[in-house]
Tab-separated table of C-alpha atoms and ligand atoms in Angstrom:
chain	number	residue	atom	x	y	z
A	1	UNK	CA	122.314	-71.784	-3.120
A	2	UNK	CA	119.454	-73.534	-4.964
A	3	UNK	CA	120.723	-75.141	-8.174
A	4	UNK	CA	118.880	-74.148	-11.359
A	5	UNK	CA	116.849	-77.074	-12.671
A	6	UNK	CA	116.448	-75.816	-16.243
A	7	UNK	CA	119.705	-74.009	-17.008
A	8	UNK	CA	119.545	-74.226	-20.835
A	9	UNK	CA	119.530	-70.423	-21.030
A	10	UNK	CA	122.729	-70.055	-18.988
A	11	UNK	CA	124.482	-72.834	-20.907
A	12	UNK	CA	123.517	-71.339	-24.273
A	13	UNK	CA	124.846	-67.915	-23.223
A	14	UNK	CA	128.136	-69.532	-22.225
A	15	UNK	CA	128.155	-71.597	-25.448
A	16	UNK	CA	128.101	-74.870	-23.549
A	17	UNK	CA	126.242	-77.842	-25.087
A	18	UNK	CA	122.427	-77.837	-24.829
A	19	UNK	CA	119.745	-80.358	-25.838
A	20	UNK	CA	117.611	-77.687	-27.487
A	21	UNK	CA	117.591	-73.927	-28.016
A	22	UNK	CA	116.261	-72.006	-24.988
A	23	UNK	CA	113.531	-69.397	-25.545
A	24	UNK	CA	112.200	-66.336	-23.734
A	25	UNK	CA	110.671	-63.130	-25.020
A	26	UNK	CA	111.395	-59.444	-24.397
A	27	UNK	CA	108.414	-57.889	-22.544
A	28	UNK	CA	107.076	-61.368	-21.834
A	29	UNK	CA	105.221	-60.057	-18.788
A	30	UNK	CA	102.942	-57.362	-20.109
A	31	UNK	CA	99.711	-56.084	-21.531
A	32	UNK	CA	99.117	-58.876	-24.074
A	33	UNK	CA	98.311	-61.151	-21.093
A	34	UNK	CA	94.854	-60.738	-19.503
A	35	UNK	CA	96.235	-61.918	-16.147
A	36	UNK	CA	98.821	-59.068	-16.316
A	37	UNK	CA	96.139	-56.460	-17.059
A	38	UNK	CA	94.218	-57.681	-14.033
A	39	UNK	CA	97.164	-57.297	-11.629
A	40	UNK	CA	98.093	-53.960	-13.166
A	41	UNK	CA	94.625	-52.548	-12.556
A	42	UNK	CA	94.814	-53.806	-8.976
A	43	UNK	CA	98.148	-51.982	-8.575
A	44	UNK	CA	96.716	-48.719	-9.926
A	45	UNK	CA	99.512	-47.811	-12.313
A	46	UNK	CA	102.520	-49.326	-14.022
A	47	UNK	CA	105.005	-47.693	-11.603
A	48	UNK	CA	102.979	-48.769	-8.565
A	49	UNK	CA	103.166	-52.292	-9.968
A	50	UNK	CA	106.966	-51.990	-10.325
A	51	UNK	CA	107.257	-50.630	-6.774
A	52	UNK	CA	105.284	-53.457	-5.172
A	53	UNK	CA	107.603	-56.495	-4.927
A	54	UNK	CA	104.754	-58.988	-4.337
A	55	UNK	CA	102.849	-57.856	-7.421
A	56	UNK	CA	106.032	-57.488	-9.499
A	57	UNK	CA	106.861	-61.075	-8.547
A	58	UNK	CA	103.383	-62.257	-9.478
A	59	UNK	CA	103.516	-60.767	-12.996
A	60	UNK	CA	107.092	-61.996	-13.528
A	61	UNK	CA	105.897	-65.565	-13.010
A	62	UNK	CA	102.719	-65.305	-15.136
A	63	UNK	CA	104.323	-65.910	-18.555
A	64	UNK	CA	106.349	-68.837	-17.132
A	65	UNK	CA	103.192	-70.552	-15.919
A	66	UNK	CA	101.523	-70.047	-19.279
A	67	UNK	CA	104.347	-70.795	-21.733
A	68	UNK	CA	107.165	-72.519	-19.852
A	69	UNK	CA	109.772	-70.014	-21.009
A	70	UNK	CA	113.378	-70.977	-20.252
A	71	UNK	CA	114.093	-67.753	-18.340
A	72	UNK	CA	112.258	-65.267	-16.133
A	73	UNK	CA	112.962	-61.547	-16.442
A	74	UNK	CA	112.570	-59.205	-13.500
A	75	UNK	CA	109.445	-57.100	-13.897
A	76	UNK	CA	110.577	-53.500	-13.716
A	77	UNK	CA	111.591	-50.717	-16.089
A	78	UNK	CA	114.821	-49.175	-17.335
A	79	UNK	CA	113.724	-45.737	-16.093
A	80	UNK	CA	113.964	-46.639	-12.399
A	81	UNK	CA	117.541	-45.264	-12.249
A	82	UNK	CA	116.700	-41.745	-13.516
A	83	UNK	CA	113.709	-41.765	-11.158
A	84	UNK	CA	116.023	-42.671	-8.261
A	85	UNK	CA	118.261	-39.773	-9.351
A	86	UNK	CA	115.358	-37.443	-8.563
A	87	UNK	CA	113.993	-36.665	-12.036
A	88	UNK	CA	110.373	-37.479	-11.172
A	89	UNK	CA	109.146	-40.267	-13.469
A	90	UNK	CA	105.520	-40.718	-14.440
A	91	UNK	CA	103.709	-42.653	-17.157
A	92	UNK	CA	100.800	-40.692	-18.608
A	93	UNK	CA	98.232	-43.132	-20.005
A	94	UNK	CA	98.895	-43.680	-23.703
A	95	UNK	CA	101.785	-41.195	-23.794
A	96	UNK	CA	104.711	-43.152	-22.445
A	97	UNK	CA	107.258	-42.039	-19.849
A	98	UNK	CA	107.752	-38.444	-18.700
A	99	UNK	CA	110.204	-36.714	-16.374
A	100	UNK	CA	109.154	-33.712	-14.297
A	101	UNK	CA	112.759	-32.475	-13.979
A	102	UNK	CA	114.748	-33.315	-17.142
A	103	UNK	CA	118.509	-32.737	-17.289
A	104	UNK	CA	119.373	-29.670	-19.382
A	105	UNK	CA	122.257	-27.709	-17.809
A	106	UNK	CA	125.713	-28.273	-16.323
A	107	UNK	CA	124.223	-27.641	-12.884
A	108	UNK	CA	121.628	-30.370	-13.505
A	109	UNK	CA	124.393	-32.850	-14.360
A	110	UNK	CA	126.580	-31.880	-11.405
A	111	UNK	CA	123.824	-32.485	-8.914
A	112	UNK	CA	122.877	-35.937	-10.270
A	113	UNK	CA	123.544	-38.501	-7.525
A	114	UNK	CA	124.730	-42.085	-8.077
A	115	UNK	CA	121.813	-43.914	-6.392
A	116	UNK	CA	122.436	-46.555	-3.735
A	117	UNK	CA	120.533	-49.590	-5.085
A	118	UNK	CA	119.772	-50.916	-1.590
A	119	UNK	CA	118.263	-47.538	-0.633
A	120	UNK	CA	116.530	-45.621	-3.442
A	121	UNK	CA	116.081	-48.737	-5.578
A	122	UNK	CA	115.350	-51.080	-2.725
A	123	UNK	CA	111.961	-52.011	-4.187
A	124	UNK	CA	113.685	-53.480	-7.264
A	125	UNK	CA	116.254	-55.435	-5.280
A	126	UNK	CA	113.495	-56.712	-2.960
A	127	UNK	CA	111.564	-57.858	-6.042
A	128	UNK	CA	114.651	-59.761	-7.265
A	129	UNK	CA	114.957	-61.510	-3.883
A	130	UNK	CA	111.271	-62.393	-3.814
A	131	UNK	CA	111.156	-63.649	-7.421
A	132	UNK	CA	114.277	-65.706	-6.820
A	133	UNK	CA	112.717	-67.315	-3.735
A	134	UNK	CA	109.477	-68.059	-5.595
A	135	UNK	CA	111.220	-69.530	-8.620
A	136	UNK	CA	112.808	-72.215	-6.437
A	137	UNK	CA	115.403	-72.808	-9.122
A	138	UNK	CA	112.842	-73.516	-11.848
A	139	UNK	CA	114.580	-71.329	-14.483
A	140	UNK	CA	117.246	-68.605	-14.340
A	141	UNK	CA	116.261	-65.027	-13.490
A	142	UNK	CA	117.429	-62.185	-15.754
A	143	UNK	CA	118.207	-58.808	-14.168
A	144	UNK	CA	118.466	-55.754	-16.401
A	145	UNK	CA	119.177	-52.078	-16.819
A	146	UNK	CA	119.103	-49.491	-19.569
A	147	UNK	CA	122.471	-48.565	-21.047
A	148	UNK	CA	123.980	-45.231	-19.961
A	149	UNK	CA	123.303	-43.701	-23.404
A	150	UNK	CA	119.680	-44.906	-23.578
A	151	UNK	CA	118.985	-43.618	-20.061
A	152	UNK	CA	120.589	-40.281	-20.985
A	153	UNK	CA	118.235	-39.897	-23.969
A	154	UNK	CA	115.175	-40.053	-21.690
A	155	UNK	CA	116.796	-37.880	-19.017
A	156	UNK	CA	117.634	-35.043	-21.410
A	157	UNK	CA	114.605	-35.262	-23.698
A	158	UNK	CA	112.295	-35.670	-20.682
A	159	UNK	CA	110.193	-38.200	-22.613
A	160	UNK	CA	110.294	-40.546	-25.608
A	161	UNK	CA	111.671	-38.819	-28.684
A	162	UNK	CA	111.872	-39.358	-32.428
A	163	UNK	CA	114.650	-36.958	-33.399
A	164	UNK	CA	116.700	-36.955	-30.164
A	165	UNK	CA	117.344	-33.287	-30.820
A	166	UNK	CA	117.965	-32.168	-27.233
A	167	UNK	CA	120.228	-35.023	-26.205
A	168	UNK	CA	122.222	-34.900	-29.449
A	169	UNK	CA	122.566	-31.119	-29.153
A	170	UNK	CA	124.056	-31.575	-25.696
A	171	UNK	CA	126.392	-34.238	-27.095
A	172	UNK	CA	127.541	-31.997	-29.983
A	173	UNK	CA	127.739	-28.686	-28.108
A	174	UNK	CA	128.894	-29.842	-24.664
A	175	UNK	CA	130.622	-33.209	-25.161
A	176	UNK	CA	132.462	-32.993	-21.855
A	177	UNK	CA	129.213	-32.468	-19.994
A	178	UNK	CA	127.707	-35.440	-21.818
A	179	UNK	CA	130.702	-37.563	-20.839
A	180	UNK	CA	130.323	-36.467	-17.224
A	181	UNK	CA	126.687	-37.536	-17.258
A	182	UNK	CA	127.389	-40.869	-18.982
A	183	UNK	CA	130.162	-41.617	-16.524
A	184	UNK	CA	127.771	-41.132	-13.579
A	185	UNK	CA	125.225	-43.305	-15.363
A	186	UNK	CA	127.773	-46.077	-15.987
A	187	UNK	CA	128.606	-46.133	-12.273
A	188	UNK	CA	124.910	-46.140	-11.365
A	189	UNK	CA	124.051	-48.909	-13.837
A	190	UNK	CA	126.950	-51.096	-12.659
A	191	UNK	CA	126.031	-50.652	-8.977
A	192	UNK	CA	122.389	-51.429	-9.794
A	193	UNK	CA	123.224	-54.583	-11.769
A	194	UNK	CA	125.721	-55.725	-9.132
A	195	UNK	CA	123.002	-55.382	-6.487
A	196	UNK	CA	120.617	-57.434	-8.674
A	197	UNK	CA	123.313	-60.100	-9.069
A	198	UNK	CA	123.986	-60.177	-5.328
A	199	UNK	CA	120.220	-60.502	-4.723
A	200	UNK	CA	119.969	-63.515	-7.048
A	201	UNK	CA	119.869	-62.482	-10.725
A	202	UNK	CA	121.480	-65.334	-12.701
A	203	UNK	CA	122.214	-63.283	-15.842
A	204	UNK	CA	122.022	-59.570	-16.648
A	205	UNK	CA	121.031	-57.729	-19.797
A	206	UNK	CA	121.780	-54.138	-20.800
A	207	UNK	CA	119.124	-52.547	-23.070
A	208	UNK	CA	120.647	-49.980	-25.402
A	209	UNK	CA	117.402	-49.212	-27.174
A	210	UNK	CA	118.603	-45.948	-28.724
A	211	UNK	CA	122.268	-46.591	-29.526
A	212	UNK	CA	121.222	-47.187	-33.131
A	213	UNK	CA	120.198	-43.522	-33.468
A	214	UNK	CA	123.846	-42.429	-33.411
A	215	UNK	CA	126.405	-42.014	-36.181
A	216	UNK	CA	129.222	-44.540	-36.314
A	217	UNK	CA	131.773	-42.504	-34.338
A	218	UNK	CA	129.231	-41.239	-31.831
A	219	UNK	CA	127.942	-44.761	-31.188
A	220	UNK	CA	131.424	-45.973	-30.309
A	221	UNK	CA	132.216	-42.959	-28.124
A	222	UNK	CA	128.934	-42.170	-26.371
A	223	UNK	CA	127.085	-45.489	-26.316
A	224	UNK	CA	129.347	-48.512	-26.657
A	225	UNK	CA	132.194	-46.997	-24.603
A	226	UNK	CA	129.923	-46.670	-21.580
A	227	UNK	CA	128.274	-50.079	-22.053
A	228	UNK	CA	131.830	-51.416	-21.939
A	229	UNK	CA	132.617	-49.425	-18.799
A	230	UNK	CA	129.536	-50.985	-17.167
A	231	UNK	CA	130.755	-54.444	-18.160
A	232	UNK	CA	134.161	-53.816	-16.615
A	233	UNK	CA	132.541	-52.821	-13.313
A	234	UNK	CA	130.281	-55.910	-13.051
A	235	UNK	CA	130.895	-58.665	-10.514
A	236	UNK	CA	130.070	-61.664	-12.670
A	237	UNK	CA	131.144	-64.355	-10.223
A	238	UNK	CA	128.617	-65.187	-7.512
A	239	UNK	CA	129.781	-67.990	-5.219
A	240	UNK	CA	131.725	-69.601	-8.050
A	241	UNK	CA	128.810	-69.389	-10.496
A	242	UNK	CA	129.403	-67.317	-13.632
A	243	UNK	CA	126.738	-64.675	-14.287
A	244	UNK	CA	126.451	-64.223	-18.072
A	245	UNK	CA	125.979	-60.735	-19.503
A	246	UNK	CA	123.988	-59.674	-22.599
A	247	UNK	CA	124.245	-56.424	-24.541
A	248	UNK	CA	121.313	-55.462	-26.786
A	249	UNK	CA	121.627	-52.454	-29.083
A	250	UNK	CA	118.573	-51.898	-31.247
A	251	UNK	CA	119.961	-51.021	-34.673
A	252	UNK	CA	123.318	-52.420	-33.567
A	253	UNK	CA	123.742	-54.744	-36.553
A	254	UNK	CA	126.338	-52.407	-38.040
A	255	UNK	CA	128.644	-52.686	-35.033
A	256	UNK	CA	128.569	-56.355	-34.022
A	257	UNK	CA	132.346	-56.794	-34.231
A	258	UNK	CA	132.938	-53.833	-31.904
A	259	UNK	CA	130.166	-54.993	-29.566
A	260	UNK	CA	131.668	-58.485	-29.443
A	261	UNK	CA	134.954	-57.017	-28.173
A	262	UNK	CA	133.477	-55.379	-25.059
A	263	UNK	CA	133.483	-58.456	-22.809
A	264	UNK	CA	129.742	-59.245	-22.826
A	265	UNK	CA	128.985	-62.964	-23.205
A	266	UNK	CA	126.127	-62.463	-25.639
A	267	UNK	CA	124.660	-59.895	-28.027
A	268	UNK	CA	120.950	-59.276	-28.511
A	269	UNK	CA	120.022	-58.973	-32.192
A	270	UNK	CA	117.170	-56.955	-33.647
A	271	UNK	CA	115.152	-58.483	-36.498
A	272	UNK	CA	116.813	-56.466	-39.275
A	273	UNK	CA	120.049	-58.355	-38.776
A	274	UNK	CA	120.610	-61.706	-40.494
A	275	UNK	CA	121.500	-64.093	-37.668
A	276	UNK	CA	123.662	-66.383	-39.831
A	277	UNK	CA	125.851	-63.494	-41.047
A	278	UNK	CA	125.946	-62.118	-37.514
A	279	UNK	CA	127.285	-65.447	-36.265
A	280	UNK	CA	129.934	-65.513	-38.973
A	281	UNK	CA	131.014	-61.986	-38.029
A	282	UNK	CA	131.332	-62.488	-34.272
A	283	UNK	CA	132.731	-66.016	-34.474
A	284	UNK	CA	133.275	-67.690	-31.123
A	285	UNK	CA	133.507	-64.461	-29.154
A	286	UNK	CA	129.871	-64.201	-28.065
A	287	UNK	CA	126.536	-66.023	-28.066
A	288	UNK	CA	123.568	-64.483	-29.904
A	289	UNK	CA	120.041	-63.802	-28.698
A	290	UNK	CA	117.136	-63.140	-31.046
A	291	UNK	CA	115.795	-62.312	-33.536
A	292	UNK	CA	112.347	-62.980	-34.991
A	293	UNK	CA	110.422	-59.895	-36.126
A	294	UNK	CA	107.900	-59.158	-33.312
A	295	UNK	CA	105.230	-58.429	-35.944
A	296	UNK	CA	105.429	-62.091	-37.040
A	297	UNK	CA	103.272	-62.847	-34.000
A	298	UNK	CA	100.288	-61.256	-35.740
A	299	UNK	CA	100.493	-63.976	-38.415
A	300	UNK	CA	98.819	-67.384	-38.210
A	301	UNK	CA	100.548	-70.174	-36.210
A	302	UNK	CA	101.751	-71.970	-39.397
A	303	UNK	CA	103.535	-68.806	-40.538
A	304	UNK	CA	105.014	-68.280	-37.073
A	305	UNK	CA	106.360	-71.831	-37.168
A	306	UNK	CA	108.013	-71.224	-40.551
A	307	UNK	CA	109.639	-68.039	-39.321
A	308	UNK	CA	110.886	-69.758	-36.160
A	309	UNK	CA	112.363	-72.491	-38.365
A	310	UNK	CA	114.113	-69.814	-40.433
A	311	UNK	CA	115.761	-68.173	-37.433
A	312	UNK	CA	116.897	-71.549	-36.016
A	313	UNK	CA	118.248	-72.610	-39.391
A	314	UNK	CA	119.892	-69.200	-39.837
A	315	UNK	CA	121.906	-69.664	-36.650
A	316	UNK	CA	122.641	-73.275	-37.562
A	317	UNK	CA	124.281	-76.127	-35.670
A	318	UNK	CA	125.638	-75.889	-32.167
A	319	UNK	CA	125.200	-73.973	-28.936
A	320	UNK	CA	125.365	-70.207	-28.497
A	321	UNK	CA	121.824	-69.240	-29.511
A	322	UNK	CA	118.986	-68.040	-27.286
A	323	UNK	CA	115.735	-67.704	-29.222
A	324	UNK	CA	113.918	-64.383	-28.725
A	325	UNK	CA	112.144	-61.689	-30.674
A	326	UNK	CA	114.183	-58.867	-32.203
A	327	UNK	CA	112.385	-56.433	-29.865
A	328	UNK	CA	109.582	-56.482	-27.307
A	329	UNK	CA	106.228	-58.219	-27.866
A	330	UNK	CA	103.384	-55.813	-28.720
A	331	UNK	CA	100.428	-55.294	-26.354
A	332	UNK	CA	97.706	-56.667	-28.662
A	333	UNK	CA	99.328	-59.968	-29.631
A	334	UNK	CA	97.196	-63.106	-29.185
A	335	UNK	CA	98.805	-65.224	-26.412
A	336	UNK	CA	98.042	-68.361	-28.458
A	337	UNK	CA	100.480	-67.098	-31.078
A	338	UNK	CA	103.189	-66.796	-28.449
A	339	UNK	CA	102.501	-70.400	-27.544
A	340	UNK	CA	102.903	-71.352	-31.224
A	341	UNK	CA	106.338	-69.685	-31.223
A	342	UNK	CA	107.502	-71.406	-28.029
A	343	UNK	CA	106.211	-74.821	-29.170
A	344	UNK	CA	107.956	-74.417	-32.519
A	345	UNK	CA	111.294	-73.626	-30.844
A	346	UNK	CA	110.941	-76.661	-28.581
A	347	UNK	CA	110.030	-78.999	-31.431
A	348	UNK	CA	112.330	-77.751	-34.160
A	349	UNK	CA	115.525	-76.890	-32.275
A	350	UNK	CA	116.833	-80.285	-30.967
A	351	UNK	CA	118.118	-81.168	-34.498
A	352	UNK	CA	120.622	-78.312	-34.204
A	353	UNK	CA	122.125	-79.808	-31.058
A	354	UNK	CA	122.761	-83.393	-32.106
A	355	UNK	CA	126.306	-83.133	-30.762
A	356	UNK	CA	125.059	-82.265	-27.243
B	401	CP3	O1	110.983	-57.720	-20.769
B	401	CP3	C1	110.274	-57.747	-19.735
B	401	CP3	O2	109.228	-58.434	-19.650
B	401	CP3	C2	110.756	-57.022	-18.492
B	401	CP3	C3	110.165	-55.788	-18.207
B	401	CP3	C4	110.542	-54.538	-18.983
B	401	CP3	C5	109.647	-53.461	-19.117
B	401	CP3	N1	110.288	-52.430	-19.716
B	401	CP3	C6	108.260	-53.467	-18.662
B	401	CP3	C7	107.339	-52.452	-19.171
B	401	CP3	C8	111.736	-54.154	-19.583
B	401	CP3	C9	113.010	-54.948	-19.774
B	401	CP3	C10	111.566	-52.807	-20.029
B	401	CP3	C11	112.632	-52.023	-20.681
B	401	CP3	C12	112.334	-50.689	-21.213
B	401	CP3	N2	111.524	-49.714	-20.694
B	401	CP3	C13	112.944	-50.165	-22.362
B	401	CP3	C14	113.961	-50.878	-23.196
B	401	CP3	C15	113.135	-51.780	-24.024
B	401	CP3	C16	113.662	-52.312	-25.264
B	401	CP3	O3	113.017	-53.330	-25.635
B	401	CP3	O4	114.573	-51.834	-25.940
B	401	CP3	C17	112.440	-48.858	-22.568
B	401	CP3	C18	112.785	-47.934	-23.710
B	401	CP3	C19	111.567	-48.574	-21.488
B	401	CP3	C20	110.828	-47.303	-21.222
B	401	CP3	C21	109.379	-47.553	-21.324
B	401	CP3	N3	108.660	-48.229	-20.356
B	401	CP3	C22	108.518	-47.237	-22.400
B	401	CP3	C23	108.895	-46.476	-23.647
B	401	CP3	C24	107.254	-47.769	-22.059
B	401	CP3	C25	106.012	-47.778	-22.917
B	401	CP3	C26	104.981	-46.842	-22.444
B	401	CP3	C27	103.635	-47.220	-23.023
B	401	CP3	O5	102.657	-46.668	-22.501
B	401	CP3	O6	103.541	-48.035	-23.949
B	401	CP3	C28	107.375	-48.383	-20.793
B	401	CP3	C29	106.302	-49.042	-20.031
B	401	CP3	C30	106.447	-50.506	-19.784
B	401	CP3	N4	107.592	-51.117	-19.364
B	401	CP3	C31	105.406	-51.470	-19.873
B	401	CP3	C32	105.954	-52.684	-19.467
B	401	CP3	C33	105.258	-54.014	-19.321
B	401	CP3	C34	103.965	-51.184	-20.244
B	401	CP3	C35	103.382	-50.665	-18.981
B	401	CP3	C36	101.935	-50.792	-18.798
B	401	CP3	O7	101.224	-49.859	-19.186
B	401	CP3	O8	101.479	-51.802	-18.202
């Protein structure tokens, strides 16, 4: 297997010494890049882009060529699993994702299949193989999935939601049915991530975008419990190489201690959470990834640099930090401002690793 030339990201996740803090950015391949918009229009639609491994590979590599990020992330979407389960995914322009056949009844849940990643999701696994071959060990490749709970919100609501009324009603009125659905999703997510690992993903990240919408008890039972089940089912040893795992719950700042006990190597932090306090709370259990406010990137480069400095200082000395935004980059950000962020991390972070 090709060794990874720049493995700062992997070492930071495993809390091994690094010379500087690695940096990548959620949604780093996307609409803020003119070269992405060009490939996307060639593909026709976002899903056609995801389903074409050559084009998915091309857009995955674009932000690396421009900014020299320390990790690549597979270009795909979290909603590929529900689509493979037969729910009929489409993205209406300007309206976000939609499912033709949302899950509403016990019969709908019973007939949900656990997709075979090498069959129904073959296009994703082929993209992983192709990206991995094209990277030639330049930086690690991140595979990803939505968390069972976050996928369930889209599957029941049928689209993006603000109140989560339908999915929460199912959870309150038919908890056993909800558990049955989440259990199938945990199996599907684990099989999907294991296939990405086998195909070459060097780390995997679980996006629990909507866990933070739950009450304390419901978060532990319906979201975190299934993220943990996924973790237990992952094969994190590939040919003697450890595949680090990251759990990101947006709004998860309240539950970091519980999240740190689930076996993931690192936690993704949103920007509301103070990274220094987060580190004190989780101790040595996990590494942390984050957490600059994505809106900072609208500010001038000098301000961006100050805010980068603040996050680095907030984490403090030593390994165990991967610099990122607290959520995805927005579509109208100036790419030059992203460069200012990356340059600032490269210039300002070595002082925190003097022991390395
Ligand atoms: O981070 C990356 O660069 C990897 C690619 C990635 C995408 N989506 C590409 C994408 C990842 C990791 C995701 C995850 C995802 N998808 C999440 C979790 C995100 C998080 O940060 O918490 C969610 C909730 C989704 C579902 C989804 N996909 C939504 C709500 C949207 C927005 C729809 C819109 O019109 O704005 C998408 C589309 C999407 N996924 C885009 C990209 C680059 C924009 C597609 C386009 O129009 O080109």
